[in-house]
Amino acid sequence: MTSPSAGPLRRARPAGDKPQSPSNELPKRTSNVPQDGTNGHTREERTVDPDGINEQSPLLSPVSNERDGFIDGPAAGAVDVHQATKSIWYLILLTMSIGGLQIAWSVEMSAGSPYLLSLGLSKSLMALVWIAGPLSGTLVQPYIGMLSDQCRISWGKRKPFMLGGTVATMLSLMILGWTREIVGGFLGIFGASVESQGVKLCIIVTAVLWVYILDFAINTVQAAIRAFIVDCAPTHQQEVANSMASRFVGFGNIIGYMAGYANLTKTFWWLGDSQFKELCAIASISLFATVVATCLLIRERDPRLEGPPPKDKAGVLPFFRKIFTSIKRLPPQTRKVCEVQFFAWIGFFPMLFYTSSFIGEIYAEPFLERNPHMTPEELDELYERATREGTFALLIFAITSLATNVFLPFFIMPTYDNQTAGIEGSSSDGEYEEEQKSWLDYLVIPGFTLRRAWMFSQMLFTGSMLCTVFVRTVAAATVLIGLVGITWALTLWAPWAIISAEISRRDELRRGQRQQSPSPSREHIASLDGYSSDENREHEVGGAGEEEEDQAGVILGIHNMAIAAPQIIATVVSSIIFRIFQKPRGTPGDHSMAIVMALGGLTVMISAWFIHLIRDDPSVPKDIMSAIEDGECSRPGTSHSRSRSHEQLPRASLERATLVRNQSFGGMEY
């Protein structure tokens, strides 16, 4: 990536396309001073504004470069610096915060269930407790997305929610880890015994309450980070950025599961006297460090340049009305991805939250058969070892997922990042010869698109989950969970890449058309707060009757609703199955976890069919995106906006996309 002070990258156009000046750009008139008769050169050349304003004049009109109190942004014909190809270091700093968040998620997923069971919660009630995640995802993420879209703070519209959610997550983790001490100590002031049933019930209720608060806080951070990545990554690097994000998710899982598998009480005794307390402390420190680093080192677009936010009514009903309206006008690819996610996450939920308990039951069963009358202390020690075995399986799962995220992108044929118009210094398709391609370009498998890889991984998940009802050894169960890591890698990459690419292309198209639209009349007067009046704003966006388009925050929030809502279904069904098939703690032969996971595998097979219906070709013509990135967007309907499908793109265009993507992994400058 070039530094911000360097000149913007020039992007190549498809062969045969000639640069077109915007139709609404007025030519400048130049007045030349008579030449010096001695040397024959122009002594002075002055540029005159179309309105007759001399740029050398000490008094310039304040409306010449500003509109409604804001700088207009890139001038017509200029390249948007935010669309310049970013280096690997920029992408790392952009996406590292989601790795810190994933450490917190992994602690909750791997150690949350055993911790609640150790407090005395039953399996059927525990399944209802985990409805907190889907519920918060369904309500919180769309709401946070809508609020962040309307935020107009100078240092960014996503960062306030990233930082606020991080503080809330850290507080929730600390209180959850020390719930027994906090509640027991408080009630002990009034003489209550920690071993009494009333105190134990209060401890369970308090822990469940803070599980809900934790999930609400985590979803706030996740909604802001995902929208932040879409906003800051260039249009043609959305697939690369989401691939990098999935890698950090893999790193976060490995760190979280490795910490859960290790005996932390001997090494990090100063963080707490139990494994769960130390995991909560490590997750809090990791989340804080990564989010703060991302916020300090990555610069957002100034949201004030977008003008005032829409004046929506506050309240619950207007919020749901806006969400339902936004669902109806979802972009086509995003709508299809949401259909996939709805069925897929019915099966993903039990795998994520019950794997450690599933492996633990298999590990503990032979010990329980040999000694069915263990004391409570012996049972606690046995299930603590069983939990570590389950966490080790999740560690293998995370390593498989990370390896897939690292190596699979080099074999995938680029589809959703092929909107780039080239790289610096390129001017035609013919300039991309064989010598310009690196050895990474030859690893690409023709026809092996991201969509197809995603579909095959769903089928692999179904086969692995159906086998869970037959395995009876820890090693076999660990292999099945490890294979599912391939599916998880594609789940963290493919849907976000498809949606982000569509959102980013649409936003750039809208931004380019706004820059090229005629400036409002100079008689328009800005209000005292720096924003224009409502009438002026309607004029700028093309009239009051034009349908408003949702931004990344709302769209990603709706996508998360498609992820979270089916988890509520999975939670209710799991609770019913546990109620029927579960056995008391310490009794061998409990296979209720395997039944739930196998049924989830069947729903994932349905999602594979919906992936088959998603298109590989981009929905926005390459010609238009090339013009946008060059700052030469013209109105739809002109000869420059003709549509060309993915199959019609020349091979050189796909080679350019692959070349730019691979160069993103080789830049050393930031």
XYZ file of C-alpha atoms in Angstrom:
670
model
C 0.000 0.000 0.000
C 1.157 3.474 -0.645
C 1.406 5.953 2.141
C -1.382 8.496 2.445
C 0.922 11.217 1.192
C 1.789 9.348 -1.982
C -0.147 9.852 -5.151
C -3.190 7.658 -5.747
C -2.863 4.486 -7.759
C -3.853 4.613 -11.384
C -6.130 1.801 -12.424
C -6.305 0.206 -15.832
C -9.458 0.140 -17.897
C -10.668 -2.729 -20.019
C -9.251 -2.726 -23.488
C -11.144 -0.498 -25.799
C -12.475 1.797 -23.106
C -11.351 5.392 -23.381
C -11.303 7.854 -20.528
C -14.436 9.891 -20.446
C -14.716 13.206 -18.723
C -17.786 13.570 -16.564
C -20.663 15.089 -18.381
C -21.322 17.619 -15.665
C -17.741 18.923 -15.349
C -17.406 22.428 -16.729
C -14.213 23.256 -18.657
C -11.900 25.825 -17.139
C -11.025 28.970 -19.067
C -7.402 30.023 -19.120
C -6.151 33.518 -19.844
C -2.559 33.741 -20.984
C -0.328 36.733 -20.379
C 1.526 37.747 -23.549
C 4.710 35.816 -24.035
C 8.133 37.261 -23.410
C 9.714 38.037 -26.711
C 13.132 36.943 -25.452
C 12.529 33.317 -24.552
C 9.178 32.638 -26.144
C 7.688 30.979 -23.014
C 4.524 31.822 -21.154
C 5.382 34.248 -18.419
C 2.228 33.610 -16.327
C -0.831 31.429 -16.731
C -3.873 31.988 -14.613
C -6.834 29.643 -14.162
C -10.234 31.252 -13.958
C -13.209 29.616 -12.295
C -16.317 29.186 -14.489
C -18.045 31.691 -12.229
C -15.331 34.249 -12.869
C -13.419 33.813 -9.642
C -9.661 34.053 -9.965
C -7.867 31.387 -7.898
C -5.131 33.999 -7.150
C -7.677 36.274 -5.563
C -7.202 36.835 -1.824
C -10.947 36.555 -1.312
C -12.395 33.254 -2.480
C -15.999 32.325 -2.229
C -16.576 29.836 0.592
C -19.043 27.910 -1.510
C -16.588 27.048 -4.255
C -15.230 23.944 -2.533
C -17.735 23.334 0.245
C -21.327 22.291 0.421
C -23.579 22.428 3.466
C -20.679 22.974 5.806
C -18.642 19.976 4.594
C -15.741 19.511 2.247
C -17.030 17.879 -0.907
C -14.393 15.108 -0.869
C -12.513 13.971 -3.963
C -12.925 16.239 -6.913
C -14.366 14.961 -10.123
C -11.893 12.756 -11.863
C -9.770 12.173 -8.744
C -9.101 8.702 -7.397
C -10.531 7.904 -3.959
C -7.527 7.184 -1.729
C -9.676 4.804 0.300
C -9.898 2.584 -2.794
C -6.128 2.269 -3.231
C -4.832 -1.270 -2.847
C -3.889 -1.837 0.786
C -0.859 -3.734 2.031
C -0.824 -6.829 4.180
C 0.018 -4.720 7.240
C -3.021 -2.516 6.764
C -5.282 -5.570 6.489
C -3.695 -7.092 9.593
C -4.287 -3.967 11.652
C -7.800 -3.630 10.230
C -8.928 -7.149 11.156
C -6.874 -8.027 14.245
C -9.579 -6.798 16.614
C -11.898 -9.592 15.546
C -9.228 -12.049 16.685
C -9.282 -10.563 20.177
C -13.069 -10.770 20.170
C -12.922 -14.417 19.125
C -10.806 -15.242 22.194
C -13.720 -14.033 24.327
C -16.149 -16.084 22.218
C -13.984 -19.207 22.506
C -13.804 -18.887 26.293
C -17.588 -18.669 26.490
C -18.149 -21.548 24.057
C -15.592 -23.979 25.496
C -15.729 -23.209 29.214
C -19.156 -21.606 29.619
C -21.220 -24.795 29.648
C -18.967 -26.709 32.098
C -18.839 -23.622 34.344
C -22.632 -23.329 34.509
C -22.956 -27.073 35.129
C -20.449 -26.791 37.980
C -22.694 -24.176 39.601
C -25.533 -26.727 39.676
C -27.466 -25.830 36.501
C -29.160 -28.731 34.669
C -28.524 -29.485 30.988
C -32.054 -28.627 29.898
C -31.927 -25.235 31.655
C -28.397 -24.649 30.368
C -29.688 -25.001 26.798
C -32.226 -22.257 27.515
C -29.491 -20.060 28.989
C -27.589 -20.126 25.705
C -30.579 -18.528 24.030
C -28.918 -15.324 25.218
C -26.522 -15.378 22.267
C -29.142 -15.752 19.527
C -31.484 -13.314 21.236
C -28.832 -10.645 21.557
C -27.676 -11.281 18.003
C -31.214 -10.892 16.691
C -31.906 -7.636 18.500
C -28.578 -6.011 19.337
C -26.625 -6.256 16.106
C -29.273 -4.688 13.833
C -29.861 -1.936 16.395
C -26.154 -1.230 16.852
C -25.713 -1.302 13.077
C -28.467 1.275 12.643
C -27.048 3.509 15.389
C -23.527 3.344 14.001
C -24.763 4.148 10.490
C -26.247 7.354 11.897
C -23.225 8.260 14.040
C -21.478 11.465 12.954
C -18.446 11.664 15.274
C -15.332 13.001 13.544
C -13.095 10.035 14.462
C -15.462 7.440 13.012
C -18.944 6.026 13.247
C -17.907 2.455 14.238
C -15.125 3.137 16.747
C -17.360 4.465 19.573
C -19.313 1.203 19.563
C -16.165 -0.906 19.317
C -14.662 0.762 22.384
C -17.878 0.934 24.406
C -18.702 -2.707 23.722
C -15.165 -3.724 24.647
C -15.419 -2.105 28.080
C -18.794 -3.780 28.695
C -17.419 -7.177 27.591
C -14.429 -6.933 29.916
C -16.658 -6.001 32.867
C -19.044 -8.888 32.113
C -16.239 -11.449 31.898
C -14.728 -10.344 35.196
C -18.027 -10.434 37.085
C -19.009 -13.776 35.523
C -15.712 -15.371 36.538
C -16.028 -14.136 40.136
C -19.793 -14.622 40.525
C -19.494 -17.188 43.305
C -17.223 -14.917 45.379
C -19.200 -11.724 44.712
C -22.639 -13.162 45.507
C -21.415 -15.353 48.354
C -19.476 -12.500 49.928
C -22.380 -10.069 49.639
C -24.938 -12.465 51.140
C -22.389 -13.530 53.736
C -22.594 -10.017 55.179
C -26.141 -10.867 56.232
C -25.094 -14.204 57.720
C -26.093 -16.491 54.815
C -24.038 -19.655 54.305
C -22.378 -20.169 50.935
C -23.428 -23.831 51.006
C -27.119 -23.080 51.512
C -29.538 -23.740 48.672
C -30.726 -20.145 48.621
C -27.227 -18.781 48.097
C -26.499 -21.372 45.396
C -29.690 -20.361 43.602
C -28.701 -16.692 43.775
C -25.270 -17.553 42.361
C -26.855 -19.415 39.415
C -29.334 -16.599 38.691
C -26.574 -13.976 38.828
C -24.313 -16.013 36.534
C -27.130 -16.465 34.001
C -27.865 -12.724 34.120
C -24.241 -11.852 33.359
C -24.154 -14.423 30.551
C -26.921 -12.397 28.911
C -25.093 -9.110 29.518
C -21.889 -10.642 28.141
C -23.611 -11.764 24.951
C -25.179 -8.340 24.445
C -21.778 -6.686 24.885
C -19.975 -9.112 22.569
C -22.590 -8.632 19.853
C -22.122 -4.865 20.114
C -18.405 -5.217 19.453
C -18.926 -7.742 16.654
C -21.490 -5.605 14.829
C -19.161 -2.594 14.922
C -16.043 -4.538 13.854
C -17.726 -6.231 10.888
C -19.103 -2.922 9.600
C -15.706 -1.302 10.247
C -14.004 -3.852 7.966
C -16.529 -3.249 5.189
C -16.116 0.530 5.457
C -12.301 0.607 5.528
C -11.326 -2.151 3.066
C -11.266 -1.205 -0.652
C -14.009 -2.583 -2.839
C -11.702 -4.925 -4.743
C -10.128 -6.262 -1.517
C -13.269 -7.184 0.382
C -12.697 -10.893 -0.248
C -9.079 -10.584 0.906
C -10.030 -8.565 3.995
C -12.648 -11.085 5.072
C -10.198 -13.904 4.467
C -7.748 -12.117 6.752
C -10.504 -11.635 9.336
C -11.290 -15.355 9.261
C -7.605 -16.066 9.871
C -7.617 -13.904 12.958
C -10.738 -15.715 14.097
C -8.734 -18.917 13.714
C -5.862 -17.452 15.739
C -8.315 -16.338 18.403
C -9.846 -19.789 18.605
C -6.439 -21.421 18.923
C -5.354 -19.057 21.691
C -8.644 -19.471 23.555
C -8.819 -23.251 23.240
C -5.117 -23.708 23.977
C -5.524 -21.646 27.123
C -8.527 -23.757 28.078
C -6.618 -27.000 27.515
C -3.574 -25.904 29.546
C -3.482 -25.956 33.330
C -3.421 -22.197 33.869
C -3.727 -22.315 37.642
C -0.056 -23.299 37.951
C 1.304 -20.699 35.533
C -1.051 -17.728 35.886
C -2.029 -18.173 39.536
C -1.965 -14.394 39.962
C -4.930 -14.016 37.572
C -7.240 -16.146 39.710
C -7.569 -19.385 41.632
C -9.590 -21.276 39.003
C -9.278 -22.087 35.312
C -12.362 -20.120 34.332
C -11.237 -16.946 36.130
C -7.893 -16.993 34.351
C -9.562 -17.568 30.989
C -11.825 -14.560 31.567
C -8.811 -12.401 32.450
C -6.846 -13.489 29.364
C -9.861 -12.860 27.117
C -10.355 -9.364 28.554
C -6.719 -8.370 28.090
C -6.613 -9.707 24.508
C -9.821 -7.970 23.480
C -8.757 -4.631 24.929
C -5.295 -4.710 23.320
C -6.492 -5.610 19.797
C -9.476 -3.236 19.677
C -7.465 -0.267 20.947
C -4.664 -0.989 18.449
C -7.125 -1.131 15.542
C -8.876 2.079 16.591
C -5.605 3.980 16.963
C -3.906 2.810 13.762
C -6.775 2.570 11.231
C -8.475 5.736 10.083
C -12.149 5.736 9.145
C -13.807 8.000 6.644
C -15.099 11.127 8.324
C -18.824 10.345 8.663
C -19.659 14.061 8.728
C -18.918 14.140 4.992
C -21.977 11.957 4.444
C -24.276 14.728 5.594
C -26.863 14.578 8.353
C -28.353 11.185 9.232
C -31.989 10.468 8.397
C -34.400 11.746 11.018
C -35.918 8.439 12.096
C -38.348 8.287 14.979
C -37.008 6.766 18.177
C -38.693 3.799 19.838
C -39.200 0.073 19.553
C -41.890 0.083 16.872
C -40.022 2.438 14.484
C -36.922 0.265 14.933
C -38.728 -2.929 13.927
C -40.518 -1.089 11.129
C -37.187 0.063 9.725
C -35.708 -3.444 10.045
C -38.616 -5.053 8.190
C -38.405 -2.391 5.490
C -34.686 -3.021 5.142
C -35.254 -6.772 4.886
C -37.590 -6.217 1.930
C -34.957 -4.202 0.026
C -31.923 -6.382 0.780
C -29.445 -6.678 -2.115
C -30.046 -9.924 -4.049
C -26.835 -11.739 -3.106
C -27.223 -10.758 0.534
C -30.761 -12.120 0.584
C -29.580 -15.489 -0.711
C -26.746 -15.624 1.809
C -29.245 -14.963 4.616
C -31.329 -17.911 3.451
C -28.227 -20.112 3.620
C -27.308 -18.892 7.081
C -30.771 -19.528 8.475
C -30.590 -23.275 7.881
C -26.853 -23.609 8.471
C -26.842 -22.102 11.947
C -29.487 -24.474 13.239
C -26.752 -27.090 12.894
C -23.744 -24.922 13.803
C -25.121 -23.867 17.189
C -25.041 -27.283 18.950
C -21.628 -28.054 17.470
C -20.126 -24.837 18.829
C -21.623 -24.916 22.314
C -21.885 -28.643 23.072
C -18.675 -30.061 21.570
C -16.684 -29.883 24.809
C -19.516 -31.556 26.717
C -19.949 -34.156 23.933
C -16.264 -35.126 24.042
C -16.325 -34.971 27.828
C -19.185 -37.485 28.079
C -17.300 -39.914 25.836
C -14.147 -39.493 27.941
C -15.940 -39.935 31.285
C -18.118 -42.902 30.306
C -15.551 -45.720 30.871
C -14.573 -44.242 34.253
C -18.210 -44.057 35.295
C -18.828 -47.654 34.206
C -15.930 -48.871 36.366
C -16.919 -46.752 39.377
C -20.596 -45.707 39.227
C -20.592 -44.456 42.837
C -18.097 -41.593 42.719
C -18.162 -38.858 45.324
C -19.008 -35.310 44.244
C -15.340 -34.334 44.564
C -14.275 -37.243 42.353
C -16.941 -36.317 39.796
C -15.718 -32.707 39.709
C -12.142 -33.860 39.124
C -13.239 -36.314 36.405
C -15.324 -33.757 34.530
C -12.560 -31.164 34.784
C -10.263 -33.582 32.935
C -13.104 -34.363 30.517
C -13.595 -30.659 29.819
C -9.911 -30.297 28.953
C -10.229 -33.227 26.525
C -13.178 -31.509 24.904
C -11.230 -28.271 24.703
C -8.360 -30.137 23.045
C -10.776 -31.322 20.330
C -11.828 -27.707 19.837
C -8.151 -26.776 19.602
C -7.730 -29.282 16.743
C -10.879 -27.783 15.230
C -9.348 -24.296 15.438
C -6.008 -25.407 13.955
C -7.793 -27.055 11.016
C -9.858 -23.916 10.498
C -6.803 -21.674 10.558
C -4.865 -23.889 8.158
C -7.841 -23.781 5.786
C -8.020 -19.997 6.016
C -4.294 -19.649 5.344
C -3.860 -22.028 2.408
C -7.257 -22.383 0.718
C -7.426 -18.784 -0.641
C -4.457 -19.489 -2.909
C -6.461 -22.229 -4.680
C -9.734 -20.296 -4.969
C -10.532 -18.607 -8.268
C -11.323 -14.946 -7.489
C -14.915 -13.957 -8.120
C -16.006 -11.407 -5.543
C -12.807 -9.342 -5.663
C -12.462 -9.138 -9.447
C -13.957 -5.665 -9.634
C -10.553 -4.070 -9.382
C -9.496 -2.267 -12.485
C -5.875 -3.143 -12.197
C -2.743 -2.034 -10.440
C -0.471 0.930 -10.582
C 0.927 1.804 -13.928
C -1.420 -0.438 -15.914
C -3.350 0.797 -18.867
C -4.578 -2.171 -20.888
C -5.235 -5.886 -20.660
C -2.289 -6.634 -22.901
C 0.188 -5.427 -20.315
C -0.533 -8.417 -18.071
C 1.880 -10.918 -19.538
C 3.083 -14.201 -18.092
C 6.193 -12.680 -16.548
C 4.056 -10.440 -14.322
C 2.348 -13.408 -12.669
C 3.850 -14.938 -9.551
C 3.951 -18.641 -8.782
C 0.895 -18.166 -6.567
C -1.221 -17.452 -9.643
C -0.619 -20.970 -10.939
C -2.114 -22.507 -7.787
C -5.600 -21.266 -8.671
C -7.895 -24.157 -9.626
C -10.116 -23.171 -12.587
C -13.785 -23.316 -11.655
C -13.080 -23.746 -7.947
C -14.866 -20.631 -6.728
C -15.479 -19.506 -3.190
C -19.156 -20.398 -3.499
C -18.400 -23.981 -4.551
C -15.869 -24.430 -1.769
C -18.466 -23.172 0.703
C -21.059 -25.633 -0.609
C -18.695 -28.634 -0.390
C -17.761 -27.715 3.173
C -21.430 -27.783 4.202
C -21.701 -31.322 2.870
C -18.616 -32.299 4.860
C -20.229 -30.914 8.001
C -23.363 -32.996 7.465
C -21.392 -36.221 7.074
C -19.290 -35.531 10.169
C -22.254 -34.698 12.402
C -24.196 -37.795 11.339
C -21.247 -39.897 12.495
C -21.349 -38.494 16.032
C -24.075 -40.944 17.080
C -21.802 -43.889 16.236
C -18.401 -42.901 17.686
C -17.471 -44.129 21.155
C -13.816 -43.062 21.446
C -12.320 -39.663 22.126
C -9.885 -40.000 19.216
C -12.639 -40.663 16.643
C -14.783 -37.842 17.976
C -11.795 -35.485 17.853
C -11.217 -36.360 14.187
C -14.843 -35.521 13.363
C -14.630 -32.162 15.122
C -11.321 -31.455 13.377
C -12.886 -32.048 9.945
C -15.653 -29.623 10.775
C -12.942 -26.961 11.109
C -12.861 -26.814 7.295
C -16.553 -25.914 7.265
C -16.054 -23.331 9.965
C -13.248 -21.657 7.996
C -15.498 -21.216 4.954
C -18.383 -20.087 7.164
C -16.267 -17.262 8.541
C -15.074 -16.265 5.072
C -17.517 -16.909 2.244
C -20.750 -15.231 3.415
C -18.953 -12.130 4.669
C -16.939 -11.859 1.450
C -20.044 -12.117 -0.728
C -22.038 -9.596 1.305
C -19.144 -7.183 1.844
C -18.283 -7.126 -1.845
C -21.875 -6.357 -2.776
C -22.222 -3.616 -0.154
C -18.884 -2.033 -1.005
C -19.572 -2.029 -4.767
C -22.951 -0.416 -4.217
C -21.570 2.186 -1.798
C -18.774 3.131 -4.202
C -21.265 3.414 -7.043
C -23.473 5.697 -4.961
C -20.489 7.724 -3.723
C -19.152 8.145 -7.247
C -22.502 9.300 -8.571
C -22.845 11.755 -5.697
C -19.438 13.261 -6.489
C -20.361 13.603 -10.157
C -23.847 15.008 -9.595
C -24.301 18.746 -10.208
C -23.651 20.895 -7.148
C -26.715 22.404 -5.583
C -27.565 25.994 -6.299
C -25.246 28.511 -4.690
C -28.275 30.180 -3.156
C -28.631 27.173 -0.822
C -27.616 28.294 2.639
C -26.244 25.874 5.249
C -27.797 25.842 8.678
C -25.880 26.871 11.748
C -24.936 23.295 12.677
C -23.116 22.798 9.370
C -25.822 20.698 7.737
C -28.089 21.778 4.961
C -31.809 22.045 5.305
C -33.985 19.037 4.628
C -34.984 20.456 1.260
C -31.363 20.829 0.202
C -30.536 17.343 1.401
C -33.381 15.864 -0.637
C -32.136 17.768 -3.663
C -28.636 16.365 -3.196
C -29.690 12.737 -3.019
C -31.923 13.024 -5.999
C -35.263 14.019 -4.588
C -37.458 13.041 -1.705
C -39.111 10.267 -3.650
C -35.904 8.323 -4.158
C -35.777 5.170 -2.011
C -33.170 5.282 0.727
C -30.448 2.627 0.607
C -29.251 0.955 3.780
C -25.605 1.136 4.799
C -23.299 -1.618 5.979
C -24.350 -1.493 9.631
C -28.018 -2.261 8.997
C -27.355 -4.866 6.283
C -24.806 -6.742 8.374
C -27.180 -6.532 11.323
C -29.921 -8.185 9.276
C -27.434 -10.822 8.163
C -26.680 -11.505 11.805
C -30.411 -11.840 12.452
C -30.385 -14.649 9.887
C -27.570 -16.219 11.932
C -29.052 -15.633 15.383
C -32.747 -16.393 14.842
C -32.206 -20.074 13.878
C -30.075 -20.510 16.991
C -33.192 -19.808 19.043
C -34.855 -22.701 17.220
C -31.817 -24.888 17.859
C -31.832 -23.936 21.533
C -35.496 -24.847 22.035
C -35.149 -28.145 20.153
C -31.970 -28.987 22.082
C -33.717 -28.331 25.380
C -36.552 -30.694 24.414
C -34.117 -33.441 23.347
C -32.089 -33.046 26.526
C -35.271 -33.266 28.558
C -36.114 -36.593 26.906
C -32.720 -38.302 26.559
C -30.423 -36.807 29.209
C -29.318 -38.788 32.264
C -28.243 -37.461 35.675
C -24.685 -36.192 36.010
C -22.332 -39.085 36.692
C -24.491 -41.702 34.935
C -22.889 -43.508 31.930
C -24.611 -43.864 28.560
C -25.774 -40.262 28.043
C -25.735 -39.658 24.250
C -28.178 -36.741 24.109
C -25.441 -34.386 22.859
C -24.716 -36.616 19.852
C -28.408 -36.746 18.904
C -28.661 -32.958 18.894
C -25.515 -32.578 16.784
C -26.653 -35.197 14.239
C -30.010 -33.489 13.732
C -28.172 -30.221 13.202
C -26.137 -31.827 10.428
C -29.326 -32.500 8.458
C -30.312 -28.833 8.431
C -26.857 -27.865 7.172
C -27.424 -30.094 4.126
C -30.450 -27.937 3.284
C -28.227 -24.853 3.415
C -25.883 -26.465 0.863
C -28.736 -26.442 -1.640
C -29.315 -22.710 -1.120
C -25.599 -22.052 -1.685
C -26.045 -23.748 -5.044
C -28.515 -20.966 -5.965
C -26.040 -18.122 -5.325
C -24.419 -16.574 -8.393
C -20.678 -16.492 -8.852
C -20.712 -13.445 -11.102
C -20.713 -9.964 -9.578
C -23.926 -8.013 -9.772
C -22.293 -4.692 -10.712
C -20.701 -4.386 -14.156
C -16.916 -4.210 -14.149
C -16.946 -1.203 -16.457
C -18.840 0.892 -13.913
C -16.566 -0.113 -11.035
C -13.518 0.718 -13.142
C -14.916 4.177 -13.747
C -15.758 4.653 -10.068
C -12.256 3.796 -8.901
C -10.884 6.223 -11.504
C -13.337 8.906 -10.406
C -15.031 8.866 -13.794
C -18.434 7.479 -12.946
C -21.145 8.429 -15.364
C -24.864 8.213 -15.047
C -26.503 4.816 -15.466
C -27.819 4.320 -18.908
C -24.817 5.798 -20.707
C -22.564 3.830 -22.969
C -20.032 3.579 -20.155
C -22.418 1.612 -17.913
C -23.021 -1.417 -20.105
C -23.408 -4.735 -18.277
C -20.967 -7.581 -18.636
C -21.390 -10.824 -16.730
C -18.636 -12.794 -15.022
C -18.515 -15.301 -17.864
C -18.038 -12.475 -20.374
C -15.090 -10.907 -18.574
C -11.808 -11.402 -20.392
C -9.297 -13.753 -18.838
C -6.945 -10.818 -18.283
C -9.510 -9.231 -15.962
C -9.535 -12.319 -13.765
C -5.754 -12.425 -13.870
C -5.656 -8.813 -12.686
C -7.925 -9.680 -9.772
C -5.719 -12.612 -8.813
C -2.585 -10.502 -9.171
C -3.909 -7.710 -6.973
C -5.119 -10.208 -4.381
C -1.780 -12.012 -4.236
C 0.097 -8.725 -4.031
C -1.981 -7.952 -0.953
C -0.156 -10.797 0.766
C 3.267 -9.559 -0.256
C 3.334 -5.864 0.592
C 5.819 -4.858 3.279
C 4.965 -1.180 3.526
C 2.262 0.448 5.598
